[in-house]
Coordinates of C-alpha atoms (C1' of nucleotides) in Angstrom, one line a residue:
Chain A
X1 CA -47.9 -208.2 -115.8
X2 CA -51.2 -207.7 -113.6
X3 CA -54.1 -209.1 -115.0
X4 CA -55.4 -205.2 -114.5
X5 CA -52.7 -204.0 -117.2
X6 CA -53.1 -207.2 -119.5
X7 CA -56.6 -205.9 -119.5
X8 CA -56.1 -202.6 -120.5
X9 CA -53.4 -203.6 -122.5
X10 CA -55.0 -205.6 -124.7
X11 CA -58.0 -203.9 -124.8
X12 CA -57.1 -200.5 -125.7
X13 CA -55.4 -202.2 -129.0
X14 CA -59.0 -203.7 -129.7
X15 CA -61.1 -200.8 -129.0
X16 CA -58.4 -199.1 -131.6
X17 CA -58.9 -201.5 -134.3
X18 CA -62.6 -201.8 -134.3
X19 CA -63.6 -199.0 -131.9
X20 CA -65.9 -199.7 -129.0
X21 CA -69.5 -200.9 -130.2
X22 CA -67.3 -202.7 -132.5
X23 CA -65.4 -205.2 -129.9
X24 CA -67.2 -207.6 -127.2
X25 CA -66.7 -208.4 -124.1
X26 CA -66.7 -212.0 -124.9
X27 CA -63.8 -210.8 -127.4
X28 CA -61.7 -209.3 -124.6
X29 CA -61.7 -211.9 -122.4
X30 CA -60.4 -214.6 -124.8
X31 CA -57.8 -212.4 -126.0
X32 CA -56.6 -211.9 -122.3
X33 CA -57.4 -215.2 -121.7
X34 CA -59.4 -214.1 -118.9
X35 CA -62.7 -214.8 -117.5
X36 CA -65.7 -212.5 -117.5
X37 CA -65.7 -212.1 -113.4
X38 CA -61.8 -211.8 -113.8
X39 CA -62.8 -208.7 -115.6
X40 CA -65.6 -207.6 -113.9
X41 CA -63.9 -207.7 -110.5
X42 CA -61.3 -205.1 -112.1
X43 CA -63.9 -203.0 -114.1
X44 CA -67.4 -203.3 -112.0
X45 CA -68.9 -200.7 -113.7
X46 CA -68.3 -202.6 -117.1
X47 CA -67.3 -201.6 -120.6
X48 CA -67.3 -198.3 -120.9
X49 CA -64.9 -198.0 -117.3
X50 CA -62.7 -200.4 -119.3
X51 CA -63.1 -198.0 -122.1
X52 CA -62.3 -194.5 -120.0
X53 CA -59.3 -196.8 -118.2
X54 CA -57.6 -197.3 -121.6
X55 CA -58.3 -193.8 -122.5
X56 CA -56.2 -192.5 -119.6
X57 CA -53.5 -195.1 -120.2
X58 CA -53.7 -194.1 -123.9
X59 CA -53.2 -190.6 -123.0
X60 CA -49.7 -191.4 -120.4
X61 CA -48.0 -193.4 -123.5
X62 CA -48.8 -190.8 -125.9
X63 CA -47.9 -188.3 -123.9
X64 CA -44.8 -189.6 -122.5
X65 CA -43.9 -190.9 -125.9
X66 CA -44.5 -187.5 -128.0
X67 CA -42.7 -185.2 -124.7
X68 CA -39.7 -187.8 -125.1
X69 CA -39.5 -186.9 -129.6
X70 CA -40.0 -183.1 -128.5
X71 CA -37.0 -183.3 -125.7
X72 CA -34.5 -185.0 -128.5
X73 CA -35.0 -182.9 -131.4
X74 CA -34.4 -178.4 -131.2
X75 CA -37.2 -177.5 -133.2
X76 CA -41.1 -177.9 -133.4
X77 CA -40.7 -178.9 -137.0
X78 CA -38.0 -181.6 -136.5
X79 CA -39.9 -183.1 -133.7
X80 CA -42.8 -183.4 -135.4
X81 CA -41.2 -185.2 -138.7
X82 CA -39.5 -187.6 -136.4
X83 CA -43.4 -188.5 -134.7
X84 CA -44.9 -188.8 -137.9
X85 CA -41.6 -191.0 -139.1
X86 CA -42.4 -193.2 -135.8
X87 CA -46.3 -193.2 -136.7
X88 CA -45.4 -194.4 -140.2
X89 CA -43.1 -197.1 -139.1
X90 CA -45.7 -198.4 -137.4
X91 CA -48.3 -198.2 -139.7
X92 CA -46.1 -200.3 -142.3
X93 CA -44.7 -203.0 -139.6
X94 CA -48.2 -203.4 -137.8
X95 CA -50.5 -203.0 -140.9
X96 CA -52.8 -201.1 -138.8
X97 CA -52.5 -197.6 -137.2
X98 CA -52.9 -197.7 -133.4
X99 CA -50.3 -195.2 -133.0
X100 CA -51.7 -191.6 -131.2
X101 CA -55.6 -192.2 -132.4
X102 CA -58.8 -193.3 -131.0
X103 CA -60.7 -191.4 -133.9
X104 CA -63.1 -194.3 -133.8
X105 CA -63.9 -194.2 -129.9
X106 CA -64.5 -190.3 -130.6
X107 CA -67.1 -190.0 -133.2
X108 CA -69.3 -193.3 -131.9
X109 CA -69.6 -192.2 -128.5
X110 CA -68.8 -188.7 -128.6
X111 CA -72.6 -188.1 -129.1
X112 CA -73.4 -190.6 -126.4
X113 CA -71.3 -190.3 -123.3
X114 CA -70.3 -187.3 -121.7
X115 CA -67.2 -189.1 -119.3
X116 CA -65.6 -190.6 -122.7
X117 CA -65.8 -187.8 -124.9
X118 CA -64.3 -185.6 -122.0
X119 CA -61.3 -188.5 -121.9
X120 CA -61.0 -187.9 -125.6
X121 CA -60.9 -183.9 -125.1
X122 CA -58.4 -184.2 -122.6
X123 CA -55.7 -186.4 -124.8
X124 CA -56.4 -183.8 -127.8
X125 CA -55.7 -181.2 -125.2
X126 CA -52.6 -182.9 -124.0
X127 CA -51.3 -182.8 -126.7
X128 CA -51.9 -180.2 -128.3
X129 CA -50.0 -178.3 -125.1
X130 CA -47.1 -180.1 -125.6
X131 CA -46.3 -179.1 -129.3
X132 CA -47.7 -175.0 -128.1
X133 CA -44.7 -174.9 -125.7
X134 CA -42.6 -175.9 -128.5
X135 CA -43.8 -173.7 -130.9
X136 CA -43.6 -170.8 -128.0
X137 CA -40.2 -171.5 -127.5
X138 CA -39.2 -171.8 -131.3
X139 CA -40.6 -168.0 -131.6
X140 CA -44.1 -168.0 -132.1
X141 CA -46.6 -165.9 -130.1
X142 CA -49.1 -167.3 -127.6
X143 CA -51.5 -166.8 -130.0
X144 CA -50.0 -168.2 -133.1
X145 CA -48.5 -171.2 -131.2
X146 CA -51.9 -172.6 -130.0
X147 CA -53.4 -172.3 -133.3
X148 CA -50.4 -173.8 -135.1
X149 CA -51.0 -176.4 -132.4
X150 CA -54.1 -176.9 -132.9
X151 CA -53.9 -177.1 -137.0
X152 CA -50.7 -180.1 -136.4
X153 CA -53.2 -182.1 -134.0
X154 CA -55.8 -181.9 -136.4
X155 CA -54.1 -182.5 -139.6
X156 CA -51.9 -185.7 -137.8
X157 CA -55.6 -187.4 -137.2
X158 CA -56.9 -186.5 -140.3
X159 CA -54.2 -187.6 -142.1
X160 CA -53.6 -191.2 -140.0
X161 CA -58.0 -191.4 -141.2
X162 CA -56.8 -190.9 -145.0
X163 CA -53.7 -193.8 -144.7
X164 CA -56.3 -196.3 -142.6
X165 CA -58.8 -195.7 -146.1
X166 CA -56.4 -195.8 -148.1
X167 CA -54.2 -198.3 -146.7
X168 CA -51.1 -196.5 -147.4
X169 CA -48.6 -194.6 -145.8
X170 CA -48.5 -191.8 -148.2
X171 CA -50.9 -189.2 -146.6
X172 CA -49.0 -188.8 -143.5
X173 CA -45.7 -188.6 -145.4
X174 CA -47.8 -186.0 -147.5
X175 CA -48.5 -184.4 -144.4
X176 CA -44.9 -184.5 -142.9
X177 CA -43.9 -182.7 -146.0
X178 CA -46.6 -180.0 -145.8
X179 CA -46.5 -178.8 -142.3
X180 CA -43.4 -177.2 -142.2
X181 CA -45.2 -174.3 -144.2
X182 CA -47.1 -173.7 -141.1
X183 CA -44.4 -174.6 -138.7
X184 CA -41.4 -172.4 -139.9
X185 CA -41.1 -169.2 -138.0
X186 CA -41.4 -167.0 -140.5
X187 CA -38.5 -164.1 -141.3
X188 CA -40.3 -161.9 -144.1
X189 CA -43.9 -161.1 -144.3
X190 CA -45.2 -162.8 -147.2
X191 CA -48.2 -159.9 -147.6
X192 CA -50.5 -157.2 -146.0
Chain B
X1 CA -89.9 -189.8 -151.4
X2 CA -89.9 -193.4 -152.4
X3 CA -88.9 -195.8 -149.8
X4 CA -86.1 -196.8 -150.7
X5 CA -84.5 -193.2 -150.9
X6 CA -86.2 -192.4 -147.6
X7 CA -84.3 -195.5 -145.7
X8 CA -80.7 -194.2 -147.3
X9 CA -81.2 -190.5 -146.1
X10 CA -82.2 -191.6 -142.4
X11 CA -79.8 -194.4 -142.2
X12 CA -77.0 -192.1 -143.8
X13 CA -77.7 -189.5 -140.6
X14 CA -77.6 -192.5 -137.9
X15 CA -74.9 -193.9 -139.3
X16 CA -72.8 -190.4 -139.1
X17 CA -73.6 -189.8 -135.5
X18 CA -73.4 -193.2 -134.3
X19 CA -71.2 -195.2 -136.8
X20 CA -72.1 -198.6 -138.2
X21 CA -72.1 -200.8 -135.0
X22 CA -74.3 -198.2 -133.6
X23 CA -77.2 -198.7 -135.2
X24 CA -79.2 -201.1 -135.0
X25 CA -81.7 -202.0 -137.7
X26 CA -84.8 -201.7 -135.6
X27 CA -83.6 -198.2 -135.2
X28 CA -83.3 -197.4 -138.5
X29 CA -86.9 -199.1 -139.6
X30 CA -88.7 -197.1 -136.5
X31 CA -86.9 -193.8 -137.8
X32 CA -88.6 -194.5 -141.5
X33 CA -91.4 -196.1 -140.1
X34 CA -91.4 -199.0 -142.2
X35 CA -90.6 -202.9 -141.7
X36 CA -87.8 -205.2 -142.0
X37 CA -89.3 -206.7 -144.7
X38 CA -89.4 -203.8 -146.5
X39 CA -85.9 -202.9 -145.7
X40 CA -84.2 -206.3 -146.7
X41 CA -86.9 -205.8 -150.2
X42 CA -84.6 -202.6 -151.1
X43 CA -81.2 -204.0 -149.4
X44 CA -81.3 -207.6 -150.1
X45 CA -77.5 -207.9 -148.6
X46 CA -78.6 -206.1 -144.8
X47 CA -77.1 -203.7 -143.5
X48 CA -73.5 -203.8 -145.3
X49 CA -75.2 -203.1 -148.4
X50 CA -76.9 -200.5 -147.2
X51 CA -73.7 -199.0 -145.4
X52 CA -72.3 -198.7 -148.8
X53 CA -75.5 -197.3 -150.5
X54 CA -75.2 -194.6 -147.6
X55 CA -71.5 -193.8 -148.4
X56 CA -72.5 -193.4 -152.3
X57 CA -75.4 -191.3 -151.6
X58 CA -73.1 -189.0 -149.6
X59 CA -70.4 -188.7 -151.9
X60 CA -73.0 -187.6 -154.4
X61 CA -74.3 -184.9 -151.5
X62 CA -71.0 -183.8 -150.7
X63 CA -69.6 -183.3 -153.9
X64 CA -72.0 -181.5 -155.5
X65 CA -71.9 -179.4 -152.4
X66 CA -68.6 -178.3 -152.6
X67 CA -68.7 -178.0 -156.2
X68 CA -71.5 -175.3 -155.8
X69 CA -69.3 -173.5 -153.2
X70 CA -66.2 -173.9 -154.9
X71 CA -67.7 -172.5 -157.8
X72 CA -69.2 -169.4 -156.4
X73 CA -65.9 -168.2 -155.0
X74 CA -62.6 -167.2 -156.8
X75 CA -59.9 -168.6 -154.5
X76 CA -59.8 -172.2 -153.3
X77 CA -59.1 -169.9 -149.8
X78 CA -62.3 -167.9 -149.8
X79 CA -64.2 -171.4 -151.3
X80 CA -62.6 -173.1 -148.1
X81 CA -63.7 -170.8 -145.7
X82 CA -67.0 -171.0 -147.1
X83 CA -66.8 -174.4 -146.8
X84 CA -66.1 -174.4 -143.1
X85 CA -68.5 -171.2 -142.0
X86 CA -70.9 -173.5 -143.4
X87 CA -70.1 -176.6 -141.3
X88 CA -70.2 -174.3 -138.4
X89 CA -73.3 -172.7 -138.8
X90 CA -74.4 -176.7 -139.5
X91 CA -72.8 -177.9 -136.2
X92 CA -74.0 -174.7 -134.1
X93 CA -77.6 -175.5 -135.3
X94 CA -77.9 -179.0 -135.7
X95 CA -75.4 -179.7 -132.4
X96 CA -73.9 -182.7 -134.0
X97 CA -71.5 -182.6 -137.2
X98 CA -72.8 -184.5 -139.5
X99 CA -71.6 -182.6 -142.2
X100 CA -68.7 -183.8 -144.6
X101 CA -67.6 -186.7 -142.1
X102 CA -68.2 -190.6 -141.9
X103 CA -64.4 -191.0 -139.7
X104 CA -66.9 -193.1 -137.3
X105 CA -67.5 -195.6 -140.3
X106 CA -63.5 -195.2 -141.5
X107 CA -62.2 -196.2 -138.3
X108 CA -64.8 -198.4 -137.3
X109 CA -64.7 -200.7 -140.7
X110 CA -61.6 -200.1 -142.2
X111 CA -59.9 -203.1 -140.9
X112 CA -62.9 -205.3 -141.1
X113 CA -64.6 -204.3 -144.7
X114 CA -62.7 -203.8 -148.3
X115 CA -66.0 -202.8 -150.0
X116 CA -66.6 -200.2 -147.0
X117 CA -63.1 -198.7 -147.0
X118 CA -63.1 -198.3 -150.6
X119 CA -66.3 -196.6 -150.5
X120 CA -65.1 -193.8 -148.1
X121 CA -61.4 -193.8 -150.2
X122 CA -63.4 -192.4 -152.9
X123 CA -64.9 -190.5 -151.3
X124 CA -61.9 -188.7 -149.6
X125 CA -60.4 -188.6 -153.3
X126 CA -63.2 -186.8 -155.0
X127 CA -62.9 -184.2 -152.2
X128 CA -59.4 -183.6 -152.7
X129 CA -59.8 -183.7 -156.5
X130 CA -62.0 -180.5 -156.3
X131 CA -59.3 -178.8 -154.3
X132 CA -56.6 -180.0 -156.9
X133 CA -58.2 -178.3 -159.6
X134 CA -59.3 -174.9 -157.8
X135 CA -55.2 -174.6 -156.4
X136 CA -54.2 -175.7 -160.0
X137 CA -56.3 -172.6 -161.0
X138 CA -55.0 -170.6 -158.5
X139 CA -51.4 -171.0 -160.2
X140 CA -50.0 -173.5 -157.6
X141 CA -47.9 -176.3 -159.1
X142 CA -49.3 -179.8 -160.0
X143 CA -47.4 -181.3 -156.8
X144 CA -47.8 -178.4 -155.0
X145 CA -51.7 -178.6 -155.4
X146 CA -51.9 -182.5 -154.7
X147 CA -50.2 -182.2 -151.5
X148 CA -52.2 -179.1 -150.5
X149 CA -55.5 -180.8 -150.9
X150 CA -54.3 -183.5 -149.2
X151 CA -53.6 -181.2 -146.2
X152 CA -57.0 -179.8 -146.4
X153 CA -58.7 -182.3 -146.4
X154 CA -56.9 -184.0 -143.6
X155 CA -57.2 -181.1 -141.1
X156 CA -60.6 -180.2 -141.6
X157 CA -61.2 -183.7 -140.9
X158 CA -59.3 -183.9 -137.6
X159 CA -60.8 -179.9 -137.3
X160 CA -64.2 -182.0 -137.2
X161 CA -63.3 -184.6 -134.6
X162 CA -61.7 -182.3 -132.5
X163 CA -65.1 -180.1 -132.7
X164 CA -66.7 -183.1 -131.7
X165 CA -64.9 -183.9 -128.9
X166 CA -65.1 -180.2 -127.2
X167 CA -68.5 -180.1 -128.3
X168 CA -67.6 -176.1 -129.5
X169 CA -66.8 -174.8 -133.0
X170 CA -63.9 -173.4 -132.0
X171 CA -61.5 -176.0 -133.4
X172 CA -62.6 -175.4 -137.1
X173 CA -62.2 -172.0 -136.9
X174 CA -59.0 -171.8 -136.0
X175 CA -58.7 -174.2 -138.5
X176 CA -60.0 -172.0 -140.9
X177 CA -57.9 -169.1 -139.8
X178 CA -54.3 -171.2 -140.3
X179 CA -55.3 -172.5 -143.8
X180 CA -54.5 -169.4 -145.4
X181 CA -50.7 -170.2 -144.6
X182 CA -50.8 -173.0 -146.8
X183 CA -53.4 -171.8 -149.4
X184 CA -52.4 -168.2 -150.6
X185 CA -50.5 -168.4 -153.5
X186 CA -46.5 -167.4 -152.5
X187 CA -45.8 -163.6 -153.7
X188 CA -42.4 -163.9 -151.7
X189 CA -40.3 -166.8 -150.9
X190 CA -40.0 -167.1 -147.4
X191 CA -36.5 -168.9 -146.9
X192 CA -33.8 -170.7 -148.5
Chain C
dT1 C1' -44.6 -222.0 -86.9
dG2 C1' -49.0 -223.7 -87.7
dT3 C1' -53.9 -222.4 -88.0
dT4 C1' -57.4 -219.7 -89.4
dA5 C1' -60.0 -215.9 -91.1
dA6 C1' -60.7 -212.4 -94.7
dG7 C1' -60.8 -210.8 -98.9
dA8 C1' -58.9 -210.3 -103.4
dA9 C1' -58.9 -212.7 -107.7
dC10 C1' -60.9 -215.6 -110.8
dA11 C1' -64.1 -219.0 -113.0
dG12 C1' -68.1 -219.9 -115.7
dA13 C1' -73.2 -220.6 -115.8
dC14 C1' -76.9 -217.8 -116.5
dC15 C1' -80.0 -213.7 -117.5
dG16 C1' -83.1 -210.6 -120.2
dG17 C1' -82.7 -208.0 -124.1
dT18 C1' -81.2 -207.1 -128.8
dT19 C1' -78.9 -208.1 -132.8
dG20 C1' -78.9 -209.0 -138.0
dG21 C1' -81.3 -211.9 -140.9
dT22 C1' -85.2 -215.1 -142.8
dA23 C1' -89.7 -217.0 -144.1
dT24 C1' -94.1 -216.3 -145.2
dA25 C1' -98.3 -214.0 -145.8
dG26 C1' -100.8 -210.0 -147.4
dT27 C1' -101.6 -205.7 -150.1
dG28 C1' -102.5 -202.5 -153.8
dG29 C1' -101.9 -200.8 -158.3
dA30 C1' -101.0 -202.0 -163.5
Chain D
dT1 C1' -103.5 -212.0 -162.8
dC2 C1' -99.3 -210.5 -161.7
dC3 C1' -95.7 -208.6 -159.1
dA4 C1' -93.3 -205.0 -156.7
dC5 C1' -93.8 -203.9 -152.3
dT6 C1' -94.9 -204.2 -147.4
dA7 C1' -96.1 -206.3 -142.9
dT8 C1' -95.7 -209.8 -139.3
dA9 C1' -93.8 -213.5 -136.9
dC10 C1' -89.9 -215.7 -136.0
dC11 C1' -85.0 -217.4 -135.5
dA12 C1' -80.3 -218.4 -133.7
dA13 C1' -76.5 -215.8 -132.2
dC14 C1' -74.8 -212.6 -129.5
dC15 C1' -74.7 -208.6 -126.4
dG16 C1' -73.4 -206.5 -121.7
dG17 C1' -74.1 -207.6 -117.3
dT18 C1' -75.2 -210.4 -112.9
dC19 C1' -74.9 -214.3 -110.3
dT20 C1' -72.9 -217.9 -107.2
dG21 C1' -69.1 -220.4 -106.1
dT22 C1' -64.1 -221.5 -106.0
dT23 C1' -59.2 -220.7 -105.5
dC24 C1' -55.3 -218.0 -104.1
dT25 C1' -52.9 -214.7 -101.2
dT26 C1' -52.1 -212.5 -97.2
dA27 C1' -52.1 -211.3 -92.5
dA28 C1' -53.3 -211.9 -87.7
dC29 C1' -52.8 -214.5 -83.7
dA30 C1' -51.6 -218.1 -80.4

DNA sequence: TGTTAAGAACAGACCGGTTGGTATAGTGGA
DNA sequence: TCCACTATACCAACCGGTCTGTTCTTAACA
């Protein structure tokens, strides 16, 4: 691998973990093994271009990997148990929840740099038109599809917050279990 | 307001829009216009200690917050949307959420401090403990309640990143619009 | 094929500034 | 007088970033 990848590699996982004020450069370059022209010849505008780079290559592997659940499994509802299976897994074999989040990189620099919080818009966005065309094609209207959409997004980063405090899986299974009230397309009218 | 009352409130603001890293202690003394030597008097630990005196305070503020709205309205739906109108008017005037979030100090500290992670756990549990009892009220099961609050807590939390992000409202009121689904008390099963 | 030039890639010392934290002196009210 | 409280000066450590210099790769040319 490219020393350009093993940076962005490495320090996407870092900025995950302990979000961006949180991890050095210093850091960085002794987990990449790297020295700090080495990085600076890749990134010359400094940190936060690392930080936008792993951002964007955050948003291909999510993106690929969530489009790749939503093309194996028939329904919105399925798919979306399977993710939260993988994000689990993860969670219990890693210890620490780096799956589809950067929750940390979003509320410390939302407020403070325009080009970063716009990265983070466009991964929520991403992703949030993926599981619409599901929902579209499951039944749902346009409407009710992007705000279903938006309510799964939501509640999956909320929920992955609650298991990192709490250490535990349990809120996203929680979760997993709950959504399908949202998620179902519905055949009676339940009121009105 | 004595001192030491006056350095939590400021410091409990930063530390919401900028997260723990963010702030420097210089920053926080300017802001109450006092000294370091009068900080470390009141926080003898630094800034971790004061972190966590922060994350109390809020619980307290929070709580008794939602209490007071959960306790005007007769439905944990109509209490919720109350809830949320109220963060949105907050957001929409203030231009940063700083209302019942701290996810910059979950993600941020999670993996590095026990004390701080537990802090914001309790938190999130007395939250969802309100809920409980209101859905217990409204005649939804014991299960059925626990897993409901969990939901709600969860997506208005992502609602609040997500709002953050787009730097619009938009996402928690959509938010607020889905909840219903999973709040109203079933007069007709769907399915099965 | 051997020589050389160019530039990409990398190394690490170094910079000013800031960080969290400490030590000590001073202040004002009981 | 006492002591909770505050102010000032200071520290080593670290921060992101810049600098100069070296190595490696590649391509052009005779």
């Amino acid at each position: 691998m490219d020393t350009k990848s093993l940076i962005i590699d490495i320090a996407t996982k870092l900025f995950q973990q302990k979000g961006y004020k949180g991890v050095g450069l210093t850091e960085i370059i002794k987990a990449c093994d790297i020295s700090k022209g080495s990085l600076y010849h890749h990134f010359p505008n400094g940190k936060e271009e690392l930080l936008i780079a792993c951002l964007q290559y955050l948003n291909e592997e999510i993106t690929n990997d969530i489009v790749d659940i939503f093309n194996r499994y028939p329904t919105t509802q399925e798919a979306t148990n399977a993710m939260i299976s993988k994000l689990i897994d993860n969670f219990e074999m890693e210890g620490t929840l780096i799956g589809y989040t950067f929750s940390s990189m979003v509320s410390e620099m939302a407020s403070l740099s325009d080009p970063v919080r716009n990265a983070c818009a466009k991964l929520y966005t991403e992703m949030q038109t993926i599981y619409y065309h599901k929902l579209v094609a499951d039944g749902f209207s346009n409407d009710e599809a992007s705000s279903t959409a938006l309510m799964v997004t939501a509640s999956i980063e909320g929920g992955m917050l609650l298991c990192l405090t709490q250490k535990r899986a349990e809120p996203l299974q929680v979760i997993s279990q709950v959504l399908p009230k949202i998620l179902e397309t519905r055949r009676f009218k339940t009121s009105e």
